[in-house]
PDB file of C-alpha atoms in Angstrom:
ATOM      1  CA  MET A   1       0.000   0.000   0.000  1.00 97.00           C
ATOM      2  CA  LYS A   2       0.913   3.650  -0.333  1.00 98.00           C
ATOM      3  CA  LEU A   3       0.568   5.195   3.134  1.00 98.00           C
ATOM      4  CA  ALA A   4       0.740   8.825   4.237  1.00 98.00           C
ATOM      5  CA  VAL A   5       1.706   9.135   7.902  1.00 98.00           C
ATOM      6  CA  PHE A   6       1.015  12.482   9.581  1.00 98.00           C
ATOM      7  CA  GLY A   7       3.009  12.885  12.780  1.00 96.00           C
ATOM      8  CA  ALA A   8       5.642  10.468  11.507  1.00 97.00           C
ATOM      9  CA  ASN A   9       8.424  12.082  13.554  1.00 95.00           C
ATOM     10  CA  SER A  10       6.819  11.206  16.889  1.00 94.00           C
ATOM     11  CA  SER A  11       8.111   8.145  18.730  1.00 94.00           C
ATOM     12  CA  THR A  12       5.054   6.169  17.620  1.00 96.00           C
ATOM     13  CA  GLY A  13       5.340   7.559  14.098  1.00 97.00           C
ATOM     14  CA  ARG A  14       8.934   6.403  13.725  1.00 97.00           C
ATOM     15  CA  HIS A  15       8.005   2.910  14.928  1.00 97.00           C
ATOM     16  CA  LEU A  16       5.109   2.872  12.463  1.00 98.00           C
ATOM     17  CA  THR A  17       7.267   4.032   9.565  1.00 98.00           C
ATOM     18  CA  GLU A  18       9.869   1.341  10.265  1.00 98.00           C
ATOM     19  CA  GLN A  19       7.212  -1.354  10.527  1.00 98.00           C
ATOM     20  CA  ALA A  20       5.440  -0.249   7.349  1.00 98.00           C
ATOM     21  CA  LEU A  21       8.668  -0.194   5.351  1.00 98.00           C
ATOM     22  CA  ALA A  22       9.642  -3.618   6.693  1.00 98.00           C
ATOM     23  CA  ALA A  23       6.259  -4.933   5.540  1.00 98.00           C
ATOM     24  CA  GLY A  24       6.897  -3.673   2.004  1.00 98.00           C
ATOM     25  CA  HIS A  25       4.650  -0.603   2.003  1.00 98.00           C
ATOM     26  CA  THR A  26       5.542   2.750   0.460  1.00 98.00           C
ATOM     27  CA  VAL A  27       5.449   5.498   3.093  1.00 98.00           C
ATOM     28  CA  THR A  28       5.112   9.258   2.801  1.00 98.00           C
ATOM     29  CA  ALA A  29       6.250  10.585   6.177  1.00 98.00           C
ATOM     30  CA  VAL A  30       4.572  13.969   6.592  1.00 98.00           C
ATOM     31  CA  VAL A  31       6.584  16.076   9.031  1.00 96.00           C
ATOM     32  CA  ARG A  32       7.137  19.756   9.720  1.00 93.00           C
ATOM     33  CA  ARG A  33      10.951  19.498   9.589  1.00 93.00           C
ATOM     34  CA  PRO A  34      11.934  16.905   6.967  1.00 93.00           C
ATOM     35  CA  ASP A  35      15.666  17.494   7.442  1.00 92.00           C
ATOM     36  CA  GLY A  36      15.392  16.177  10.986  1.00 91.00           C
ATOM     37  CA  PHE A  37      13.606  12.937  10.137  1.00 96.00           C
ATOM     38  CA  PRO A  38      15.979  10.093  11.080  1.00 96.00           C
ATOM     39  CA  LEU A  39      14.730   7.345   8.744  1.00 97.00           C
ATOM     40  CA  SER A  40      15.451   6.730   5.073  1.00 94.00           C
ATOM     41  CA  GLY A  41      14.915   4.086   2.435  1.00 95.00           C
ATOM     42  CA  PRO A  42      13.916   3.523  -1.184  1.00 97.00           C
ATOM     43  CA  GLN A  43      10.247   3.130  -0.253  1.00 98.00           C
ATOM     44  CA  LEU A  44      10.202   6.231   1.966  1.00 98.00           C
ATOM     45  CA  GLN A  45       9.414   9.800   0.955  1.00 97.00           C
ATOM     46  CA  THR A  46       9.828  12.511   3.565  1.00 97.00           C
ATOM     47  CA  PHE A  47       7.331  15.287   2.877  1.00 97.00           C
ATOM     48  CA  GLY A  48       7.576  18.651   4.636  1.00 97.00           C
ATOM     49  CA  ALA A  49       4.164  20.089   5.507  1.00 96.00           C
ATOM     50  CA  ASP A  50       2.378  21.899   8.300  1.00 96.00           C
ATOM     51  CA  VAL A  51      -1.143  20.547   8.830  1.00 96.00           C
ATOM     52  CA  PHE A  52      -2.399  24.139   8.984  1.00 97.00           C
ATOM     53  CA  ASP A  53      -1.348  24.448   5.321  1.00 97.00           C
ATOM     54  CA  LYS A  54      -4.330  23.007   3.457  1.00 98.00           C
ATOM     55  CA  ALA A  55      -2.608  22.992   0.048  1.00 98.00           C
ATOM     56  CA  ALA A  56       0.447  21.176   1.408  1.00 98.00           C
ATOM     57  CA  VAL A  57      -1.756  18.558   3.060  1.00 98.00           C
ATOM     58  CA  GLU A  58      -3.585  18.032  -0.227  1.00 98.00           C
ATOM     59  CA  ARG A  59      -0.267  17.411  -2.007  1.00 98.00           C
ATOM     60  CA  ALA A  60       0.811  14.907   0.669  1.00 98.00           C
ATOM     61  CA  VAL A  61      -2.461  12.944   0.410  1.00 98.00           C
ATOM     62  CA  ALA A  62      -2.649  12.819  -3.380  1.00 98.00           C
ATOM     63  CA  GLY A  63      -2.030   9.327  -4.742  1.00 98.00           C
ATOM     64  CA  GLN A  64      -2.140   7.521  -1.382  1.00 98.00           C
ATOM     65  CA  ASP A  65      -4.095   4.352  -0.599  1.00 98.00           C
ATOM     66  CA  ALA A  66      -4.600   5.244   3.066  1.00 98.00           C
ATOM     67  CA  VAL A  67      -3.747   7.862   5.681  1.00 98.00           C
ATOM     68  CA  ILE A  68      -2.617   7.355   9.269  1.00 98.00           C
ATOM     69  CA  SER A  69      -2.682  10.391  11.559  1.00 98.00           C
ATOM     70  CA  ILE A  70      -0.689  10.468  14.794  1.00 96.00           C
ATOM     71  CA  LEU A  71      -0.888  14.214  15.320  1.00 94.00           C
ATOM     72  CA  GLY A  72      -0.122  15.317  18.849  1.00 85.00           C
ATOM     73  CA  VAL A  73       0.926  18.290  20.957  1.00 80.00           C
ATOM     74  CA  PRO A  74       2.275  18.572  24.513  1.00 69.00           C
ATOM     75  CA  TYR A  75       0.086  19.395  27.469  1.00 62.00           C
ATOM     76  CA  GLY A  76      -0.408  23.131  28.026  1.00 67.00           C
ATOM     77  CA  ARG A  77      -2.846  25.777  29.178  1.00 72.00           C
ATOM     78  CA  GLN A  78      -3.242  27.511  25.831  1.00 80.00           C
ATOM     79  CA  PRO A  79      -6.138  26.595  23.498  1.00 84.00           C
ATOM     80  CA  VAL A  80      -5.276  23.784  21.085  1.00 87.00           C
ATOM     81  CA  THR A  81      -6.534  23.579  17.488  1.00 92.00           C
ATOM     82  CA  VAL A  82      -3.792  21.539  15.793  1.00 94.00           C
ATOM     83  CA  LEU A  83      -5.661  18.243  15.949  1.00 95.00           C
ATOM     84  CA  SER A  84      -9.077  19.466  14.816  1.00 96.00           C
ATOM     85  CA  ARG A  85      -7.823  21.808  12.093  1.00 97.00           C
ATOM     86  CA  GLY A  86      -5.236  19.267  10.994  1.00 97.00           C
ATOM     87  CA  ILE A  87      -7.734  16.436  10.682  1.00 98.00           C
ATOM     88  CA  ALA A  88     -10.179  18.738   8.885  1.00 98.00           C
ATOM     89  CA  HIS A  89      -7.522  19.469   6.262  1.00 98.00           C
ATOM     90  CA  ILE A  90      -6.563  15.789   6.059  1.00 98.00           C
ATOM     91  CA  THR A  91     -10.143  14.548   5.620  1.00 98.00           C
ATOM     92  CA  ASP A  92     -10.908  17.291   3.083  1.00 98.00           C
ATOM     93  CA  ALA A  93      -7.813  16.292   1.113  1.00 98.00           C
ATOM     94  CA  MET A  94      -8.817  12.631   1.246  1.00 98.00           C
ATOM     95  CA  ALA A  95     -12.279  13.444  -0.070  1.00 98.00           C
ATOM     96  CA  LEU A  96     -10.749  15.574  -2.816  1.00 98.00           C
ATOM     97  CA  HIS A  97      -8.387  12.824  -3.984  1.00 98.00           C
ATOM     98  CA  GLY A  98     -10.672   9.837  -3.410  1.00 98.00           C
ATOM     99  CA  VAL A  99      -8.614   8.308  -0.587  1.00 98.00           C
ATOM    100  CA  LYS A 100     -11.053   6.403   1.650  1.00 98.00           C
ATOM    101  CA  ARG A 101      -9.100   4.717   4.463  1.00 98.00           C
ATOM    102  CA  LEU A 102      -8.201   6.758   7.560  1.00 98.00           C
ATOM    103  CA  VAL A 103      -6.834   5.537  10.896  1.00 98.00           C
ATOM    104  CA  THR A 104      -6.189   8.112  13.594  1.00 98.00           C
ATOM    105  CA  VAL A 105      -5.212   8.308  17.264  1.00 96.00           C
ATOM    106  CA  THR A 106      -6.797  10.095  20.204  1.00 93.00           C
ATOM    107  CA  SER A 107      -6.771   8.928  23.841  1.00 89.00           C
ATOM    108  CA  ARG A 108      -8.614   6.548  26.124  1.00 84.00           C
ATOM    109  CA  LEU A 109      -8.953   9.426  28.613  1.00 79.00           C
ATOM    110  CA  LEU A 110     -11.714  10.788  26.383  1.00 77.00           C
ATOM    111  CA  GLY A 111     -14.015   7.997  27.451  1.00 63.00           C
ATOM    112  CA  ALA A 112     -15.512   7.085  30.773  1.00 40.00           C
ATOM    113  CA  HIS A 113     -13.038   5.396  33.049  1.00 33.00           C
ATOM    114  CA  ALA A 114     -14.168   1.761  33.016  1.00 35.00           C
ATOM    115  CA  ARG A 115     -13.954  -0.508  36.054  1.00 40.00           C
ATOM    116  CA  ARG A 116     -11.028  -2.909  35.826  1.00 40.00           C
ATOM    117  CA  PRO A 117     -11.779  -6.614  36.208  1.00 40.00           C
ATOM    118  CA  ALA A 118     -10.880  -7.903  39.652  1.00 39.00           C
ATOM    119  CA  GLY A 119      -7.356  -9.220  39.940  1.00 41.00           C
ATOM    120  CA  GLU A 120      -5.802  -7.411  36.965  1.00 46.00           C
ATOM    121  CA  LYS A 121      -4.161  -4.768  39.136  1.00 48.00           C
ATOM    122  CA  PRO A 122      -3.832  -4.345  42.882  1.00 44.00           C
ATOM    123  CA  LEU A 123      -6.719  -2.432  44.390  1.00 43.00           C
ATOM    124  CA  TYR A 124      -4.520   0.452  45.530  1.00 40.00           C
ATOM    125  CA  GLU A 125      -3.165   0.851  42.003  1.00 45.00           C
ATOM    126  CA  ARG A 126      -6.621   0.978  40.458  1.00 51.00           C
ATOM    127  CA  PHE A 127      -7.705   3.503  43.080  1.00 51.00           C
ATOM    128  CA  MET A 128      -4.600   5.699  42.696  1.00 49.00           C
ATOM    129  CA  TYR A 129      -4.872   5.721  38.912  1.00 54.00           C
ATOM    130  CA  ARG A 130      -8.516   6.816  39.033  1.00 55.00           C
ATOM    131  CA  ARG A 131      -8.182   9.232  41.945  1.00 53.00           C
ATOM    132  CA  VAL A 132      -4.683  10.644  41.368  1.00 51.00           C
ATOM    133  CA  LEU A 133      -3.275  10.223  37.847  1.00 55.00           C
ATOM    134  CA  TYR A 134      -6.519  10.362  35.869  1.00 55.00           C
ATOM    135  CA  PRO A 135      -7.486  13.791  37.304  1.00 52.00           C
ATOM    136  CA  ILE A 136      -3.904  15.044  36.840  1.00 51.00           C
ATOM    137  CA  PHE A 137      -3.806  14.007  33.181  1.00 56.00           C
ATOM    138  CA  THR A 138      -7.239  15.396  32.368  1.00 53.00           C
ATOM    139  CA  ASN A 139      -6.497  18.686  34.148  1.00 56.00           C
ATOM    140  CA  LEU A 140      -3.073  19.157  32.538  1.00 53.00           C
ATOM    141  CA  GLY A 141      -4.419  18.182  29.141  1.00 57.00           C
ATOM    142  CA  ARG A 142      -7.820  19.848  29.279  1.00 71.00           C
ATOM    143  CA  THR A 143      -7.309  21.972  26.141  1.00 79.00           C
ATOM    144  CA  LEU A 144      -5.659  19.049  24.330  1.00 84.00           C
ATOM    145  CA  TYR A 145      -8.526  16.666  25.106  1.00 84.00           C
ATOM    146  CA  ASP A 146     -11.078  19.305  24.102  1.00 88.00           C
ATOM    147  CA  ASP A 147      -9.418  19.429  20.691  1.00 92.00           C
ATOM    148  CA  MET A 148      -9.260  15.635  20.503  1.00 91.00           C
ATOM    149  CA  LEU A 149     -13.013  15.531  20.991  1.00 91.00           C
ATOM    150  CA  ARG A 150     -13.489  18.028  18.175  1.00 94.00           C
ATOM    151  CA  MET A 151     -11.173  15.918  16.035  1.00 96.00           C
ATOM    152  CA  GLU A 152     -13.192  12.760  16.676  1.00 95.00           C
ATOM    153  CA  GLN A 153     -16.420  14.570  15.790  1.00 96.00           C
ATOM    154  CA  ILE A 154     -14.932  15.729  12.476  1.00 98.00           C
ATOM    155  CA  VAL A 155     -13.757  12.208  11.609  1.00 98.00           C
ATOM    156  CA  ARG A 156     -17.111  10.595  12.414  1.00 98.00           C
ATOM    157  CA  ALA A 157     -18.953  13.143  10.259  1.00 98.00           C
ATOM    158  CA  THR A 158     -17.011  12.182   7.122  1.00 98.00           C
ATOM    159  CA  ALA A 159     -17.909   9.607   4.486  1.00 98.00           C
ATOM    160  CA  LEU A 160     -14.469   8.007   4.870  1.00 98.00           C
ATOM    161  CA  ASP A 161     -13.687   4.481   6.029  1.00 98.00           C
ATOM    162  CA  TRP A 162     -12.327   5.673   9.355  1.00 98.00           C
ATOM    163  CA  THR A 163     -11.090   4.065  12.544  1.00 98.00           C
ATOM    164  CA  ILE A 164     -10.233   5.943  15.741  1.00 97.00           C
ATOM    165  CA  ILE A 165      -7.777   4.208  18.074  1.00 97.00           C
ATOM    166  CA  ARG A 166      -7.615   5.308  21.709  1.00 94.00           C
ATOM    167  CA  PRO A 167      -4.427   4.147  23.463  1.00 93.00           C
ATOM    168  CA  SER A 168      -3.973   4.249  27.217  1.00 87.00           C
ATOM    169  CA  ALA A 169      -0.954   5.826  28.966  1.00 83.00           C
ATOM    170  CA  LEU A 170       1.996   5.500  26.608  1.00 87.00           C
ATOM    171  CA  PHE A 171       5.375   4.017  27.466  1.00 88.00           C
ATOM    172  CA  ASN A 172       8.425   2.760  25.577  1.00 90.00           C
ATOM    173  CA  THR A 173       9.490  -0.792  24.819  1.00 92.00           C
ATOM    174  CA  ASN A 174      11.488  -2.326  21.976  1.00 93.00           C
ATOM    175  CA  VAL A 175       9.389  -5.341  21.003  1.00 95.00           C
ATOM    176  CA  VAL A 176       5.793  -5.699  19.811  1.00 97.00           C
ATOM    177  CA  SER A 177       3.792  -7.627  22.401  1.00 96.00           C
ATOM    178  CA  ASN A 178       0.539  -9.560  22.374  1.00 94.00           C
ATOM    179  CA  TYR A 179      -1.497  -6.373  22.756  1.00 95.00           C
ATOM    180  CA  HIS A 180      -5.284  -6.249  22.751  1.00 93.00           C
ATOM    181  CA  PHE A 181      -8.023  -4.331  20.954  1.00 94.00           C
ATOM    182  CA  GLY A 182     -11.201  -3.567  22.871  1.00 91.00           C
ATOM    183  CA  PRO A 183     -14.163  -1.191  23.174  1.00 88.00           C
ATOM    184  CA  PRO A 184     -13.316   2.517  23.691  1.00 83.00           C
ATOM    185  CA  GLU A 185     -13.423   2.191  27.483  1.00 72.00           C
ATOM    186  CA  SER A 186     -11.701  -1.177  27.823  1.00 69.00           C
ATOM    187  CA  PRO A 187      -9.854  -1.527  31.121  1.00 66.00           C
ATOM    188  CA  GLY A 188      -6.265  -1.240  29.904  1.00 70.00           C
ATOM    189  CA  LEU A 189      -4.070   1.258  31.715  1.00 76.00           C
ATOM    190  CA  TYR A 190      -1.021   1.234  29.450  1.00 88.00           C
ATOM    191  CA  THR A 191      -0.084   1.050  25.753  1.00 93.00           C
ATOM    192  CA  SER A 192       3.469   0.748  24.481  1.00 94.00           C
ATOM    193  CA  ARG A 193       4.296   3.001  21.565  1.00 95.00           C
ATOM    194  CA  ILE A 194       5.575   0.117  19.466  1.00 97.00           C
ATOM    195  CA  ASP A 195       2.302  -1.759  20.073  1.00 97.00           C
ATOM    196  CA  LEU A 196       0.303   1.342  19.149  1.00 97.00           C
ATOM    197  CA  ALA A 197       2.279   1.684  15.915  1.00 98.00           C
ATOM    198  CA  HIS A 198       1.721  -1.987  15.085  1.00 98.00           C
ATOM    199  CA  SER A 199      -2.014  -1.689  15.793  1.00 98.00           C
ATOM    200  CA  LEU A 200      -2.315   1.296  13.441  1.00 98.00           C
ATOM    201  CA  LEU A 201      -0.594  -0.552  10.599  1.00 98.00           C
ATOM    202  CA  ARG A 202      -2.573  -3.705  11.318  1.00 98.00           C
ATOM    203  CA  GLU A 203      -5.834  -1.781  11.258  1.00 97.00           C
ATOM    204  CA  VAL A 204      -5.125   0.038   8.013  1.00 97.00           C
ATOM    205  CA  THR A 205      -4.369  -3.257   6.267  1.00 94.00           C
ATOM    206  CA  ASP A 206      -6.871  -5.620   7.956  1.00 96.00           C
ATOM    207  CA  ASN A 207      -9.805  -3.158   8.154  1.00 97.00           C
ATOM    208  CA  ALA A 208     -11.151  -4.935  11.221  1.00 96.00           C
ATOM    209  CA  HIS A 209     -12.740  -1.895  12.883  1.00 97.00           C
ATOM    210  CA  VAL A 210     -14.019   0.376  10.114  1.00 98.00           C
ATOM    211  CA  HIS A 211     -16.385   3.087  11.369  1.00 98.00           C
ATOM    212  CA  SER A 212     -15.448   2.227  14.950  1.00 97.00           C
ATOM    213  CA  THR A 213     -13.625   3.695  17.920  1.00 96.00           C
ATOM    214  CA  VAL A 214     -11.485   1.116  19.686  1.00 95.00           C
ATOM    215  CA  SER A 215      -8.896   1.017  22.441  1.00 93.00           C
ATOM    216  CA  VAL A 216      -5.573  -0.746  22.246  1.00 95.00           C
ATOM    217  CA  PHE A 217      -3.686  -1.734  25.376  1.00 92.00           C
ATOM    218  CA  THR A 218      -0.569  -3.607  26.379  1.00 93.00           C
ATOM    219  CA  THR A 219      -0.587  -6.226  29.141  1.00 89.00           C
ATOM    220  CA  GLU A 220       3.041  -7.418  29.076  1.00 90.00           C
ATOM    221  CA  GLY A 221       5.959  -5.567  30.669  1.00 88.00           C
ATOM    222  CA  VAL A 222       3.878  -2.535  31.601  1.00 87.00           C
ATOM    223  CA  PRO A 223       5.127   0.154  34.022  1.00 82.00           C
ATOM    224  CA  THR A 224       4.190   0.085  37.668  1.00 75.00           C
ATOM    225  CA  PHE A 225       2.140   2.773  39.338  1.00 64.00           C
ATOM    226  CA  GLY A 226       5.373   3.954  40.960  1.00 68.00           C
ATOM    227  CA  ASP A 227       6.987   4.435  37.540  1.00 71.00           C
ATOM    228  CA  ILE A 228       4.079   6.585  36.398  1.00 61.00           C
ATOM    229  CA  LEU A 229       4.023   8.555  39.649  1.00 59.00           C
ATOM    230  CA  LYS A 230       7.759   9.317  39.472  1.00 64.00           C
ATOM    231  CA  LYS A 231       7.613  10.498  35.879  1.00 60.00           C
ATOM    232  CA  GLU A 232       4.348  12.405  35.757  1.00 50.00           C
ATOM    233  CA  VAL A 233       4.120  13.779  39.280  1.00 50.00           C
ATOM    234  CA  MET A 234       7.744  14.005  40.426  1.00 50.00           C
ATOM    235  CA  GLY A 235       9.307  14.546  36.997  1.00 49.00           C
ATOM    236  CA  ILE A 236      11.859  11.731  37.227  1.00 44.00           C
ATOM    237  CA  GLY A 237      12.266   8.276  35.736  1.00 39.00           C
ATOM    238  CA  SER A 238      12.320   6.804  32.246  1.00 38.00           C
ATOM    239  CA  TRP A 239       8.603   6.518  31.458  1.00 36.00           C
ATOM    240  CA  ASP A 240       7.456   9.259  29.109  1.00 38.00           C
ATOM    241  CA  HIS A 241       4.111  10.497  27.849  1.00 36.00           C
ATOM    242  CA  GLU A 242       3.500  11.541  24.256  1.00 39.00           C
TER     243      GLU A 242
END
């Protein structure tokens, strides 16, 4: 397939690009600073474009078989419009050029926080995630999540063959695991970036969840609550959020 990847220079985007190239696909990596993109290959085109630039987005989408969007911005207090305006330009460009398949990423924090099945995590960890980290994330990312909601609404209103994937808290590993798909509010607390990348590529080729919003979560080698607490609350440690 010919795939356009928006947000290809994120950690997840680089994993996805590597996996897609290894699987024999042709990838257009759409990034703001093409000179800084670390990957190369005969099946890879690095395309410089800002998603606010409608004409540039149209050029990046032309001739593709599918589009994967991993647009993201850091937490902040200022209003965010990158995701909603970016996806509006992407979906308009897809409609213009007859590209039907879209897979995009938001966050599981947009949905209601589902009860975890008994025994999956210690009770204190389930309580602390719901009562401590969940409010911290949603407060820090309020403007980001507002824009994610607008983005999801735009995607669902299109006539495209779309899938929205909502990962849980992101962390880094080096190997794809036996991750799981589930309903939007499935009880998974963590998603590795390499698993998220694999799920995006798998979805765009298998078309298992067209016109659906699904979660993807990792169950092997996940961080502990202490790892998350150190990184997100105390600012130390190796776990990082994207």
